[in-house]
mmCIF file of C-alpha atoms in Angstrom:
data_model
loop_
_atom_site.group_PDB
_atom_site.id
_atom_site.type_symbol
_atom_site.label_atom_id
_atom_site.label_comp_id
_atom_site.label_asym_id
_atom_site.label_seq_id
_atom_site.Cartn_x
_atom_site.Cartn_y
_atom_site.Cartn_z
ATOM 1 C CA MET A 1 0.213 0.208 -0.057
ATOM 2 C CA SER A 2 1.718 3.273 -1.002
ATOM 3 C CA ALA A 3 1.573 6.216 1.737
ATOM 4 C CA ALA A 4 -1.117 7.869 -0.271
ATOM 5 C CA GLU A 5 -3.231 5.262 -0.071
ATOM 6 C CA PRO A 6 -4.720 5.820 3.558
ATOM 7 C CA ASP A 7 -5.732 9.315 2.723
ATOM 8 C CA GLU A 8 -7.540 8.334 0.067
ATOM 9 C CA LEU A 9 -9.604 6.095 2.226
ATOM 10 C CA PRO A 10 -11.580 8.716 4.200
ATOM 11 C CA ALA A 11 -12.577 10.114 1.035
ATOM 12 C CA ARG A 12 -14.320 7.172 -0.557
ATOM 13 C CA LYS A 13 -16.754 6.727 2.387
ATOM 14 C CA PRO A 14 -18.299 10.086 1.927
ATOM 15 C CA ARG A 15 -18.661 9.347 -1.703
ATOM 16 C CA ARG A 16 -20.200 5.947 -0.900
ATOM 17 C CA GLU A 17 -22.578 7.382 1.469
ATOM 18 C CA LEU A 18 -23.685 9.808 -1.217
ATOM 19 C CA VAL A 19 -24.158 7.297 -3.714
ATOM 20 C CA GLU A 20 -26.124 5.033 -1.269
ATOM 21 C CA ALA A 21 -28.466 7.844 -0.238
ATOM 22 C CA GLN A 22 -29.053 8.337 -4.268
ATOM 23 C CA ILE A 23 -29.913 5.044 -4.872
ATOM 24 C CA TYR A 24 -32.204 4.954 -1.277
ATOM 25 C CA GLU A 25 -33.837 8.432 -2.600
ATOM 26 C CA GLN A 26 -34.589 6.565 -6.609
ATOM 27 C CA ALA A 27 -35.601 3.232 -4.969
ATOM 28 C CA THR A 28 -37.980 4.946 -2.484
ATOM 29 C CA ARG A 29 -39.407 6.718 -5.585
ATOM 30 C CA LEU A 30 -39.770 3.827 -7.809
ATOM 31 C CA PHE A 31 -41.722 1.929 -4.913
ATOM 32 C CA ALA A 32 -43.926 4.653 -4.652
ATOM 33 C CA GLU A 33 -44.528 4.912 -7.770
ATOM 34 C CA ARG A 34 -44.967 0.938 -8.730
ATOM 35 C CA GLY A 35 -45.128 -0.913 -5.682
ATOM 36 C CA PHE A 36 -42.027 -3.083 -3.963
ATOM 37 C CA ALA A 37 -43.107 -5.941 -5.819
ATOM 38 C CA GLY A 38 -42.961 -3.982 -8.885
ATOM 39 C CA THR A 39 -39.837 -2.313 -8.839
ATOM 40 C CA SER A 40 -36.503 -4.441 -9.875
ATOM 41 C CA LEU A 41 -33.050 -3.710 -9.245
ATOM 42 C CA GLN A 42 -32.543 -3.465 -12.784
ATOM 43 C CA ASP A 43 -35.173 -0.554 -12.259
ATOM 44 C CA ILE A 44 -33.368 1.039 -9.556
ATOM 45 C CA ALA A 45 -29.968 0.714 -11.769
ATOM 46 C CA ASP A 46 -31.312 2.435 -14.617
ATOM 47 C CA ALA A 47 -32.916 5.179 -12.665
ATOM 48 C CA MET A 48 -29.257 5.675 -11.090
ATOM 49 C CA GLY A 49 -27.712 5.679 -14.856
ATOM 50 C CA MET A 50 -25.446 2.538 -13.747
ATOM 51 C CA THR A 51 -25.385 -1.186 -14.394
ATOM 52 C CA ARG A 52 -26.935 -3.685 -12.546
ATOM 53 C CA PRO A 53 -23.564 -5.251 -11.349
ATOM 54 C CA ALA A 54 -22.428 -1.997 -10.401
ATOM 55 C CA LEU A 55 -25.647 -1.653 -8.357
ATOM 56 C CA TYR A 56 -24.612 -4.860 -6.352
ATOM 57 C CA TYR A 57 -21.592 -2.776 -5.018
ATOM 58 C CA TYR A 58 -23.754 -0.649 -3.081
ATOM 59 C CA VAL A 59 -26.872 -2.874 -2.054
ATOM 60 C CA LYS A 60 -27.326 -6.838 -1.991
ATOM 61 C CA ASN A 61 -31.080 -6.479 -2.638
ATOM 62 C CA LYS A 62 -34.242 -5.289 -2.400
ATOM 63 C CA ASP A 63 -34.848 -6.362 1.153
ATOM 64 C CA GLN A 64 -31.948 -4.113 2.202
ATOM 65 C CA LEU A 65 -33.239 -0.737 0.908
ATOM 66 C CA LEU A 66 -36.392 -1.773 2.222
ATOM 67 C CA ALA A 67 -35.179 -2.274 5.707
ATOM 68 C CA ARG A 68 -33.644 1.106 5.843
ATOM 69 C CA LEU A 69 -37.065 2.587 4.939
ATOM 70 C CA VAL A 70 -38.721 0.881 7.664
ATOM 71 C CA THR A 71 -35.857 1.507 10.247
ATOM 72 C CA GLU A 72 -35.891 5.045 9.266
ATOM 73 C CA ILE A 73 -40.043 5.711 9.518
ATOM 74 C CA THR A 74 -41.021 3.202 12.154
ATOM 75 C CA GLU A 75 -38.183 2.199 14.185
ATOM 76 C CA GLY A 76 -35.889 5.651 14.773
ATOM 77 C CA PRO A 77 -39.110 7.094 15.990
ATOM 78 C CA ALA A 78 -39.808 4.208 18.405
ATOM 79 C CA ALA A 79 -36.907 4.280 19.905
ATOM 80 C CA ALA A 80 -37.308 8.399 20.560
ATOM 81 C CA THR A 81 -40.660 7.744 21.951
ATOM 82 C CA GLU A 82 -39.149 5.533 24.719
ATOM 83 C CA GLU A 83 -36.668 8.177 25.324
ATOM 84 C CA ILE A 84 -39.454 10.909 25.855
ATOM 85 C CA ALA A 85 -41.804 8.484 27.695
ATOM 86 C CA ASP A 86 -38.681 7.585 30.427
ATOM 87 C CA SER A 87 -37.857 11.013 30.854
ATOM 88 C CA ASP A 88 -38.298 12.890 33.948
ATOM 89 C CA ALA A 89 -40.629 15.865 32.209
ATOM 90 C CA ASP A 90 -44.398 16.088 33.201
ATOM 91 C CA ALA A 91 -47.033 14.388 30.816
ATOM 92 C CA THR A 92 -48.321 17.471 29.097
ATOM 93 C CA ALA A 93 -44.433 18.357 28.210
ATOM 94 C CA LYS A 94 -43.991 14.808 26.728
ATOM 95 C CA LEU A 95 -46.959 14.677 24.917
ATOM 96 C CA ARG A 96 -46.112 17.923 23.334
ATOM 97 C CA ASP A 97 -42.566 16.213 22.378
ATOM 98 C CA LEU A 98 -43.837 12.937 21.608
ATOM 99 C CA VAL A 99 -46.633 14.608 18.612
ATOM 100 C CA LEU A 100 -43.533 16.956 17.652
ATOM 101 C CA LEU A 101 -41.798 13.784 16.986
ATOM 102 C CA VAL A 102 -44.190 11.988 15.069
ATOM 103 C CA ALA A 103 -46.320 14.767 13.421
ATOM 104 C CA GLY A 104 -42.822 16.680 12.379
ATOM 105 C CA GLN A 105 -41.584 13.193 10.823
ATOM 106 C CA GLN A 106 -44.997 12.509 8.564
ATOM 107 C CA ALA A 107 -44.736 16.187 7.311
ATOM 108 C CA ARG A 108 -41.039 15.617 6.469
ATOM 109 C CA HIS A 109 -41.141 12.243 5.296
ATOM 110 C CA ALA A 110 -44.595 11.849 4.164
ATOM 111 C CA ALA A 111 -44.137 10.019 0.818
ATOM 112 C CA ARG A 112 -41.763 7.381 2.537
ATOM 113 C CA PHE A 113 -44.546 7.205 5.429
ATOM 114 C CA GLN A 114 -47.297 6.463 2.945
ATOM 115 C CA LEU A 115 -44.820 3.980 1.427
ATOM 116 C CA VAL A 116 -44.474 2.072 4.351
ATOM 117 C CA ILE A 117 -47.982 2.042 4.952
ATOM 118 C CA ARG A 118 -49.362 0.602 1.390
ATOM 119 C CA SER A 119 -46.310 -1.854 1.685
ATOM 120 C CA GLU A 120 -47.305 -3.414 4.931
ATOM 121 C CA SER A 121 -48.840 -6.424 3.077
ATOM 122 C CA GLU A 122 -45.629 -7.045 1.021
ATOM 123 C CA LEU A 123 -42.907 -6.672 3.792
ATOM 124 C CA PRO A 124 -40.428 -10.004 4.330
ATOM 125 C CA ASP A 125 -41.489 -11.615 7.664
ATOM 126 C CA ASP A 126 -38.648 -10.166 9.679
ATOM 127 C CA LEU A 127 -38.996 -6.858 8.561
ATOM 128 C CA ALA A 128 -43.055 -7.478 8.956
ATOM 129 C CA VAL A 129 -42.209 -8.295 12.703
ATOM 130 C CA ALA A 130 -39.886 -5.542 13.211
ATOM 131 C CA HIS A 131 -42.403 -3.188 11.976
ATOM 132 C CA GLU A 132 -45.285 -4.387 14.250
ATOM 133 C CA ALA A 133 -42.939 -4.309 17.180
ATOM 134 C CA ALA A 134 -42.000 -0.566 16.271
ATOM 135 C CA LYS A 135 -45.688 0.256 16.002
ATOM 136 C CA ARG A 136 -46.462 -1.335 19.303
ATOM 137 C CA ARG A 137 -43.402 0.639 21.286
ATOM 138 C CA VAL A 138 -44.804 3.782 19.926
ATOM 139 C CA LEU A 139 -48.277 2.953 21.144
ATOM 140 C CA ASP A 140 -46.427 1.889 24.328
ATOM 141 C CA GLY A 141 -44.912 5.059 24.707
ATOM 142 C CA PHE A 142 -47.931 7.352 24.032
ATOM 143 C CA SER A 143 -50.227 5.243 26.456
ATOM 144 C CA ARG A 144 -47.623 5.678 29.183
ATOM 145 C CA VAL A 145 -47.579 9.146 28.817
ATOM 146 C CA VAL A 146 -51.621 9.756 28.603
ATOM 147 C CA ASP A 147 -51.820 6.811 32.130
ATOM 148 C CA GLN A 148 -49.088 9.296 33.821
ATOM 149 C CA GLY A 149 -51.105 12.531 32.707
ATOM 150 C CA VAL A 150 -54.282 10.897 34.059
ATOM 151 C CA ARG A 151 -52.583 10.214 37.207
ATOM 152 C CA SER A 152 -51.034 13.463 37.753
ATOM 153 C CA GLY A 153 -54.579 14.909 36.956
ATOM 154 C CA GLU A 154 -52.492 17.031 34.221
ATOM 155 C CA PHE A 155 -55.129 15.333 31.685
ATOM 156 C CA ARG A 156 -58.672 14.386 31.769
ATOM 157 C CA PRO A 157 -59.679 10.804 32.766
ATOM 158 C CA ARG A 158 -60.290 8.857 29.776
ATOM 159 C CA PRO A 159 -59.584 5.578 28.266
ATOM 160 C CA VAL A 160 -55.612 5.444 28.216
ATOM 161 C CA ARG A 161 -55.434 3.288 25.040
ATOM 162 C CA THR A 162 -58.056 4.831 23.267
ATOM 163 C CA THR A 163 -57.043 8.417 23.901
ATOM 164 C CA ALA A 164 -53.370 7.158 22.970
ATOM 165 C CA LEU A 165 -54.593 5.850 19.359
ATOM 166 C CA ALA A 166 -56.475 8.645 18.628
ATOM 167 C CA VAL A 167 -53.334 11.306 19.062
ATOM 168 C CA ILE A 168 -50.888 9.037 17.218
ATOM 169 C CA GLY A 169 -53.771 8.627 14.419
ATOM 170 C CA MET A 170 -53.915 12.560 14.095
ATOM 171 C CA CYS A 171 -50.098 12.756 13.963
ATOM 172 C CA ASN A 172 -50.003 9.910 11.230
ATOM 173 C CA TRP A 173 -52.984 11.820 9.301
ATOM 174 C CA VAL A 174 -50.314 14.572 8.963
ATOM 175 C CA ALA A 175 -48.585 12.369 6.021
ATOM 176 C CA TRP A 176 -51.989 12.508 3.854
ATOM 177 C CA TRP A 177 -52.752 16.141 4.033
ATOM 178 C CA PHE A 178 -49.275 18.126 4.462
ATOM 179 C CA ARG A 179 -48.168 19.834 1.057
ATOM 180 C CA PRO A 180 -44.703 20.896 1.368
ATOM 181 C CA GLY A 181 -43.601 24.077 -0.220
ATOM 182 C CA GLY A 182 -47.140 25.553 1.253
ATOM 183 C CA ALA A 183 -47.615 28.153 3.648
ATOM 184 C CA GLN A 184 -46.831 26.381 6.746
ATOM 185 C CA SER A 185 -43.271 24.506 7.010
ATOM 186 C CA PRO A 186 -43.480 20.908 9.035
ATOM 187 C CA ASP A 187 -42.514 22.394 11.954
ATOM 188 C CA GLU A 188 -45.068 25.084 11.908
ATOM 189 C CA VAL A 189 -47.497 22.528 11.428
ATOM 190 C CA ALA A 190 -46.005 19.991 14.234
ATOM 191 C CA GLU A 191 -46.380 22.923 16.892
ATOM 192 C CA GLN A 192 -49.905 23.244 15.945
ATOM 193 C CA MET A 193 -50.839 19.512 16.545
ATOM 194 C CA ALA A 194 -48.609 19.378 19.663
ATOM 195 C CA ASP A 195 -51.212 22.465 20.581
ATOM 196 C CA MET A 196 -54.032 20.680 19.715
ATOM 197 C CA ALA A 197 -53.126 17.327 21.335
ATOM 198 C CA VAL A 198 -52.673 18.974 24.405
ATOM 199 C CA SER A 199 -55.823 20.783 24.412
ATOM 200 C CA LEU A 200 -57.630 17.486 23.577
ATOM 201 C CA VAL A 201 -56.784 15.870 26.893
ATOM 202 C CA ALA A 202 -55.502 18.802 29.238
ATOM 203 C CA GLN A 203 -57.655 18.963 32.368
ATOM 204 C CA ALA A 204 -59.316 22.304 32.724
ATOM 205 C CA PRO A 205 -57.499 24.806 35.129
ATOM 206 C CA ASP A 206 -60.069 24.630 37.939
ATOM 207 C CA ARG A 207 -59.856 20.901 38.160
ATOM 208 C CA LEU A 208 -56.170 20.469 38.489
ATOM 209 C CA PRO A 209 -55.583 19.206 42.136
ATOM 210 C CA GLU A 210 -53.566 21.231 44.444
ATOM 211 C CA SER A 211 -51.518 18.355 45.628
ATOM 212 C CA PRO A 212 -48.426 18.067 43.467
ATOM 213 C CA ARG A 213 -48.295 14.645 44.386
ATOM 214 C CA PRO A 214 -49.558 12.138 41.482
ATOM 215 C CA ASP A 215 -52.078 10.103 42.597
ATOM 216 C CA ASP A 216 -53.192 11.252 45.794
ATOM 217 C CA PRO A 217 -56.157 10.209 47.299
ATOM 218 C CA ALA A 218 -57.155 13.512 49.046
ATOM 219 C CA ALA A 219 -56.813 15.877 45.968
ATOM 220 C CA ALA A 220 -58.970 13.458 44.319
ATOM 221 C CA LEU A 221 -61.665 13.495 47.069
ATOM 222 C CA ARG A 222 -61.449 17.494 46.957
ATOM 223 C CA LEU A 223 -62.237 17.439 43.109
ATOM 224 C CA LEU A 224 -65.331 15.219 44.159
ATOM 225 C CA ARG A 225 -66.288 17.278 46.792
ATOM 226 C CA GLN A 226 -66.343 20.269 44.253
ATOM 227 C CA ASP A 227 -68.753 18.077 41.663
ATOM 228 C CA LEU A 228 -70.695 16.896 44.550
ATOM 229 C CA ASP A 229 -71.315 20.932 45.728
ATOM 230 C CA TYR A 230 -72.022 22.055 42.695
ATOM 231 C CA LEU A 231 -74.880 18.831 41.931
ATOM 232 C CA GLU A 232 -76.231 20.101 45.054
ATOM 233 C CA SER A 233 -76.771 23.537 44.118
ATOM 234 C CA VAL A 234 -78.220 22.526 40.815
ATOM 235 C CA LEU A 235 -80.515 20.516 42.669
ATOM 236 C CA THR A 236 -81.645 22.921 45.351
ATOM 237 C CA THR A 237 -82.182 25.807 42.498
ATOM 238 C CA GLU A 238 -84.480 23.314 40.874
ATOM 239 C CA THR A 239 -86.466 22.364 43.741
ATOM 240 C CA SER A 240 -86.703 25.633 44.837
ATOM 241 C CA LYS A 241 -88.358 26.639 41.120
ATOM 242 C CA ASP A 242 -91.186 23.517 42.027
#
């Protein structure tokens, strides 16, 4: 090996990464247009302007490209969701961060998310298992945050799983209606979705327990007494009218 070769090696890596990124972009576009089953490696090679043997230098098969797509769209957010859910922040801050994460991604990578959803039935068995596991991890993270909020009194008492699914669905739907280059950026849309998600579940200010400790029975009883006092006043008023 010549003395110049070690200096050349680092330069090769950025070029390889650039070509691999271009292959990934072309493959994603073709998968979206023709479907995974309807796209061949030759199609991808033609789109790249290279021969099929040259393409094999960068990718082994279509499954490798699809695996990268699934990892980016589902497994990456699943890990980030768990990190947010496990943090020390309060439930409201966590929910905002979760919605910013998911809604933001769907706005920035709408076509890729749609492609993964449309390709679910075509995923190889190992990818299908990983994809479903990632979706469960996202649901679990949202559910834990909603449950934390209900227990702390930050959120109204609602079925945890249903609430989590509703918020996730709201975030995912962004991929179908957001239009890049429009009046709003992905970050702006994500911020608005986060505000709406918090408003959807937030407890009314006058219903927040005074105790800073979650699951304080005394705080819950005080709120219950407020309701009973209000009900009694309504009944008294109605009785007096009679």
